[in-house]
Each structure stands twice: as structure tokens, then as C-alpha cells.
Coordinates of C-alpha atoms and ligand atoms in Angstrom, one line a residue:
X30 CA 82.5 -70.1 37.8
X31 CA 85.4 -68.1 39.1
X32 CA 88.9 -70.2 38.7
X33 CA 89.8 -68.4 41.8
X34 CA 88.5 -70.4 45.3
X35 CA 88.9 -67.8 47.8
X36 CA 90.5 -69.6 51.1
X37 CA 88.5 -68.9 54.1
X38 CA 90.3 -69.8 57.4
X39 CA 89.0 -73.3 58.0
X40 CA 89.8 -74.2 53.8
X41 CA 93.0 -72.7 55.1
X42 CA 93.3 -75.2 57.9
X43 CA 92.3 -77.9 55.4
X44 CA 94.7 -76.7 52.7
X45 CA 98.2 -76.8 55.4
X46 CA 96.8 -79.9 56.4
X47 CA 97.2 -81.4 53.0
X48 CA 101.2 -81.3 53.0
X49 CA 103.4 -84.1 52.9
X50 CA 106.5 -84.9 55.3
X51 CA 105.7 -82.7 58.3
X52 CA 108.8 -81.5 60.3
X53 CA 108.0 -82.0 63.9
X54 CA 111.6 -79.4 64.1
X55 CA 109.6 -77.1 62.1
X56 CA 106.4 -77.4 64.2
X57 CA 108.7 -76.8 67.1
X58 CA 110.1 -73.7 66.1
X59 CA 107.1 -72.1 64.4
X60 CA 106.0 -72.7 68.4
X61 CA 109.1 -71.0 69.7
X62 CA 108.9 -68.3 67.4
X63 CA 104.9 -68.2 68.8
X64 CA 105.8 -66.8 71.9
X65 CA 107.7 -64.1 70.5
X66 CA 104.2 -62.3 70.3
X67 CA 102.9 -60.6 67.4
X68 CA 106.3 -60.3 65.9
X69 CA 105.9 -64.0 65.1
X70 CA 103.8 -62.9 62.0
X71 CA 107.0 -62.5 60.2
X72 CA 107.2 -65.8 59.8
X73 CA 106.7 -67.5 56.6
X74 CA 103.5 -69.9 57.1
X75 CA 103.9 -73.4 56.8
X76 CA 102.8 -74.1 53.6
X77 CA 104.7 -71.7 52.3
X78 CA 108.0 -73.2 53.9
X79 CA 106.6 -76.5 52.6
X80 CA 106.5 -75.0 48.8
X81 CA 110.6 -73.6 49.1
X82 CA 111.9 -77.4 50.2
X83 CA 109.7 -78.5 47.3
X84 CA 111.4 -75.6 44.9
X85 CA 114.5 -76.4 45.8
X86 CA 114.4 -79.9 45.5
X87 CA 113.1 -79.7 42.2
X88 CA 115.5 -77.2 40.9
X89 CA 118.1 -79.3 42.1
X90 CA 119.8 -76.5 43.6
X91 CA 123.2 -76.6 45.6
X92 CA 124.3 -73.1 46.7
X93 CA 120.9 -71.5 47.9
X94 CA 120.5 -67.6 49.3
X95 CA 118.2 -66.0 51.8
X96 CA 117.9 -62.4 52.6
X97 CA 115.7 -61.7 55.1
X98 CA 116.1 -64.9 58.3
X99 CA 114.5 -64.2 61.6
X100 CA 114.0 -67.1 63.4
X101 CA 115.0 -69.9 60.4
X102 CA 111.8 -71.3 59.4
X103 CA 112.3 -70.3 55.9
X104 CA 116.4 -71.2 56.0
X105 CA 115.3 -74.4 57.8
X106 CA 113.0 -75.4 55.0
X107 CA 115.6 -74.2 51.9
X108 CA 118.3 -76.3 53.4
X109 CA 115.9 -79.3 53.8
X110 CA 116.1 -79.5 49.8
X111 CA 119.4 -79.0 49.4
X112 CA 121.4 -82.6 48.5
X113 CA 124.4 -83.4 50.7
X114 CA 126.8 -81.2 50.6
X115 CA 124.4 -78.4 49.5
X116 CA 125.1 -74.6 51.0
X117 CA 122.3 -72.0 52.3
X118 CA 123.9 -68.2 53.4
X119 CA 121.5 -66.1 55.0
X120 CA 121.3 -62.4 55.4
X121 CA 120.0 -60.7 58.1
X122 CA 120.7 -57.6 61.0
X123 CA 119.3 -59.3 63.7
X124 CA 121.8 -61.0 66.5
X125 CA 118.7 -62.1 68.6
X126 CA 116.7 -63.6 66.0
X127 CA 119.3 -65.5 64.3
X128 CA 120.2 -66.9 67.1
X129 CA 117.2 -69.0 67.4
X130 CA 117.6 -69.9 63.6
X131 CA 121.5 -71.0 64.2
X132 CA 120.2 -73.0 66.8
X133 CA 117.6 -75.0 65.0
X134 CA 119.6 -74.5 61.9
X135 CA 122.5 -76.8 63.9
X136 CA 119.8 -79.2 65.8
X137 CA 118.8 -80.3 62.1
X138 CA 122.6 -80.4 61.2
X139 CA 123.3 -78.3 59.1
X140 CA 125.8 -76.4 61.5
X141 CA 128.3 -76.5 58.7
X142 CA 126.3 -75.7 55.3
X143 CA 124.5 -72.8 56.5
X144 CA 125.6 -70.1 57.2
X145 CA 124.4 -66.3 58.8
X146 CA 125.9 -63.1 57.7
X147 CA 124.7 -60.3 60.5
X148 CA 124.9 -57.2 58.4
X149 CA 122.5 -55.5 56.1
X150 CA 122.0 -57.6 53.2
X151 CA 123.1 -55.5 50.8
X152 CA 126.3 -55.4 52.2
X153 CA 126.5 -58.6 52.4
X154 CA 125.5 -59.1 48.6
X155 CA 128.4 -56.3 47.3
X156 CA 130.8 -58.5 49.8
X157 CA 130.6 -61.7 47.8
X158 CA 133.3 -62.6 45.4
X159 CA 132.2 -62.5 41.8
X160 CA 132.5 -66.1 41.3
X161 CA 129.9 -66.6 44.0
X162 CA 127.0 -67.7 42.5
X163 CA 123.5 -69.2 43.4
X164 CA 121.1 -71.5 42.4
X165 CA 118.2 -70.6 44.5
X166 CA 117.6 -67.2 46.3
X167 CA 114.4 -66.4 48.9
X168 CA 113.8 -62.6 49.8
X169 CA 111.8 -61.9 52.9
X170 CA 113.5 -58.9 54.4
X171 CA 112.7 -54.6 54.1
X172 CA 110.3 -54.4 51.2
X173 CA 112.1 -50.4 50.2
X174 CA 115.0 -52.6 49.0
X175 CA 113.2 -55.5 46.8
X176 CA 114.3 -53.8 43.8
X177 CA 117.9 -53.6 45.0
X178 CA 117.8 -57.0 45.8
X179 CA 116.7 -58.1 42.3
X180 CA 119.0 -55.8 40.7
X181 CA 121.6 -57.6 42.9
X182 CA 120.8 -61.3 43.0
X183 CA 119.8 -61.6 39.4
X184 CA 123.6 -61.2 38.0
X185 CA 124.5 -63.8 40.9
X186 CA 121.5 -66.3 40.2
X187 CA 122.9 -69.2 37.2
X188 CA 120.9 -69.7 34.5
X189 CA 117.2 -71.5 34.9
X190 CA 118.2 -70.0 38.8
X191 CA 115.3 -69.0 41.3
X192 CA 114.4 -66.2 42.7
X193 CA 111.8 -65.9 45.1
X194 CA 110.0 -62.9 46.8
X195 CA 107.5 -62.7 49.4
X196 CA 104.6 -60.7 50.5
X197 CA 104.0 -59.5 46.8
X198 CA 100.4 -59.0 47.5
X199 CA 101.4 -57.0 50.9
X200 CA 98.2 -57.6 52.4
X201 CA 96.3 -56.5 49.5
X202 CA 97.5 -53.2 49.7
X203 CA 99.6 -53.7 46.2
X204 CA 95.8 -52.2 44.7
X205 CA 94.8 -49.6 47.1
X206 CA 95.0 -46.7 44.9
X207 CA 95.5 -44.8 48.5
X208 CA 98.0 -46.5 49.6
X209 CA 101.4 -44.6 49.0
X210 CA 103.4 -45.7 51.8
X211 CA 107.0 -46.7 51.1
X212 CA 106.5 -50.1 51.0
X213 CA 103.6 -50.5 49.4
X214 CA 105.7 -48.3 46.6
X215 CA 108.0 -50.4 46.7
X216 CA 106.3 -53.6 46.3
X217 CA 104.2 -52.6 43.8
X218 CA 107.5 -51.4 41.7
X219 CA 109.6 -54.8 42.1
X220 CA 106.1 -56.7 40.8
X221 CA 106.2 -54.3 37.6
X222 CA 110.2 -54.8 37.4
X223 CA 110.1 -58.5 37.5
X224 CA 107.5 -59.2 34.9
X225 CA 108.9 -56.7 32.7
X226 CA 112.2 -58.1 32.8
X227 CA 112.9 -60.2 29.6
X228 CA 116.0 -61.8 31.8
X229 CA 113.0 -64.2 33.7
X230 CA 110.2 -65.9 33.8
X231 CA 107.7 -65.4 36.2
X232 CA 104.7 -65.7 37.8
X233 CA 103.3 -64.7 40.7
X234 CA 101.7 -67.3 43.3
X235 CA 98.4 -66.6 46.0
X236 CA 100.5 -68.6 48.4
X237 CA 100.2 -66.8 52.0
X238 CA 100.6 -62.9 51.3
X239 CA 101.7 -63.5 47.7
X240 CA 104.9 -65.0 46.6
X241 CA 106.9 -64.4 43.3
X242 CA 108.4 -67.4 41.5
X243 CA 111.1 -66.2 38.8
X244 CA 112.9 -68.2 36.8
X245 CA 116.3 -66.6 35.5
X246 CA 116.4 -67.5 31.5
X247 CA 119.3 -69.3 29.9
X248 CA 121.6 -67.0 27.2
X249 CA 119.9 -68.8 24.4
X250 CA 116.6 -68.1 25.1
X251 CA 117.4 -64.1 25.2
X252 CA 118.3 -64.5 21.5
X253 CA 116.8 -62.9 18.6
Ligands
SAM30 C1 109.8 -61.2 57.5 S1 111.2 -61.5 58.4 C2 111.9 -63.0 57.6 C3 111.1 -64.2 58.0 C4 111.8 -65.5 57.7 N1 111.9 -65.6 56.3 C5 111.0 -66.7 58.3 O1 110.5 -67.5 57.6 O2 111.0 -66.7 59.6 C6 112.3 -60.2 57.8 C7 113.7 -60.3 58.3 O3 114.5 -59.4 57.6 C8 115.5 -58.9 58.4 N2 116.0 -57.6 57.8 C9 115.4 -56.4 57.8 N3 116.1 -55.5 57.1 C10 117.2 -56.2 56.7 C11 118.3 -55.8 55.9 N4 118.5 -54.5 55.4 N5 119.3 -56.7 55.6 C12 119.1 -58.0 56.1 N6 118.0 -58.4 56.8 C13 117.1 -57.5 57.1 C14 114.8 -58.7 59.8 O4 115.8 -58.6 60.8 C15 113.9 -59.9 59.8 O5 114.5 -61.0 60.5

């Protein structure tokens, strides 16, 4: 017997059903963000969301990073596992979207410990002091620049650190041999890069459309 139970939509169902400590803000916004149309799809699912509070919780992180924000489902459920006084900064080009994050981002109070930078990412990222550092990071934003992101968060990310990507399996399309569109490029290439890093550990989860969990090693364990 396969080890592998393929999720249909109903085991779907039953699967999201089977979280702890629903967020009736969350369910409100994922709602909001609904009538967006088929944009909405951006979206991380709810699950998913459920998985980064859990992450971030565990890891005990206090200075968290997203890159990639749209309407704050994601940001909401990072900064619902950070302790008091923990810090989320998010990264992201869109005004209009952001707004709708900023404003369930303050009805959950966290007006002062997050914050959105509107400006590409990158930019952001070569903006930050040096001493800036972060415990956690989530990357949901253009797939071309996954790489760039790694290459850029991984200096900033302390030791035993997360970094998260999304959409790794990119609708399947990581295997079509046909597919050689730029993002499926560059998906496929930040998968390779990140298991063949000896910096982290990874692994990569079948949570929604595939989702990256990498652990940054501590100095000791690069020795020898
Ligand atoms: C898939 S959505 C993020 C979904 C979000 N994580 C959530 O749970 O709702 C991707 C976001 O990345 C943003 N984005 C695209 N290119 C970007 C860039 N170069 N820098 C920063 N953000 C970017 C888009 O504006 C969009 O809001």
C-alpha cells in the first residue's frame, strides 16, 4: 500500500476540518478576500495558515519575515505565533491589497508589531541594516525571484532559523518535462538549490500546492 493518500476534495474538507483554534478573523477575511474573484486563489488555504502559526510557535520565533502579503492571511497567521512583543515585516508592491491586510492586521492588534514595506521585496531585503535578522521567513510572492530570495534571506535567517516557500509543487507543473515557462524554471531551480544546500535542512511538504520547510543549520553542524 502506497504511503501516499491522495486528498480528494471532500478528504480535503475533512482534513481543514481537523484544525485546532479556528480564527473567526481569519474566516472573515479569507471571506473578504472571496469576493475579490478569482484573484482570491492567491491566498494561502487555511490549513496551510494553520501550519505557519503552528511553525512559528514552535520555533519560538520573535522577528518573523514575509515576502509576498496580499490580503494578510498568511501575515495574520505568522503573527498569531509570535510571543508578546514578537515583530512580523512584510514585503509586498501592492497598495490595494495591503490595505486589507493592515486592516485586519490592526483589528487583531498587532498595529504596532507588524509592519508593510510597499516596494519590491528585494529592495526591501538590500534596505535592511546588517544586524537585522530573522527567525522565521514565509515566501509567497513572484516565483522568477525564489532563488534571490533564498540567496537573500538565508544570510539574514539565525541559526536553527526557518525558511518557508510556497507553491513548490506549482500545480504539478515542477514534472512536466514541457513545461519551460519562467516560473516553472524557476521553481524547479530554487527546489534543487535548497536541498542541495549543505547550509539547511529541508524537506519539502504536500501541504496545499507544496510548501518547503528549511531549517538553517547551526555553525557546528557545518563542521568537518
Ligand atoms: C500569492 S500572493 C501572497 C498571498 C499571501 N501569502 C496570503 O496568504 O494571502 C503574492 C503576493 O506577492 C506580491 N508580489 C509580487 N511580486 C512582488 C515583489 N517583487 N516584491 C514583493 N511582493 C511581490 C503580490 O503583490 C501578491 O500580493
Amino acid at each position: 500500500m502506497s504511503k501516499f493518500t491522495a486528498l480528494t476534495p471532500d478528504l480535503y474538507e475533512y482534513l481543514a476540518d481537523h484544525r485546532s483554534d479556528r480564527d473567526p478573523l481569519l474566516a472573515e477575511l479569507a471571506e473578504e478576500t472571496r469576493h475579490l474573484g478569482p484573484i482570491s486563489m492567491m491566498q494561502v488555504a487555511a490549513d496551510q495558515g494553520a501550519l505557519l502559526t503552528l511553525l512559528v510557535r514552535l520555533s519560538g520565533a520573535r522577528r518573523a519575515l514575509e515576502v509576498g502579503t496580499f490580503t494578510g492571511y498568511s501575515a495574520l497567521s505568522i503573527a498569531r505565533g509570535l510571543p508578546p512583543g514578537g515583530t512580523l515585516l512584510c514585503c509586498d508592491v501592492s497598495d490595494e491589497w495591503t490595505s486589507i491586510a493592515r486592516r485586519y492586521l490592526d483589528r487583531a492588534g498587532f498595529a504596532e508589531r507588524v509592519e508593510i514595506r510597499i516596494a519590491s521585496a528585494l529592495e526591501t531585503l538590500a534596505s535592511l541594516d546588517r544586524s537585522e535578522i530573522f527567525d522565521f521567513a514565509f515566501v509567497d510572492a513572484d516565483k522568477e525571484n525564489y532563488s534571490n530570495y533564498f540567496a537573500e534571506i538565508l544570510p539574514r535567517l539565525r541559526p536553527n532559523g526557518l525558511v518557508l516557500f510556497d507553491n513548490v509543487l506549482w500545480g504539478g507543473r515542477v514534472i512536466d518535462v514541457e513545461d519551460a515557462r519562467a516560473g516553472t524554471r524557476a521553481i524547479r531551480a530554487l527546489n534543487d538549490q535548497v536541498r542541495d544546500d549543505p547550509r539547511v535542512e529541508s524537506v519539502m511538504l504536500a501541504v496545499s500546492d507544496g510548501l518547503t520547510v528549511a531549517r538553517k543549520r547551526r555553525p557546528e553542524e557545518l563542521k568537518g
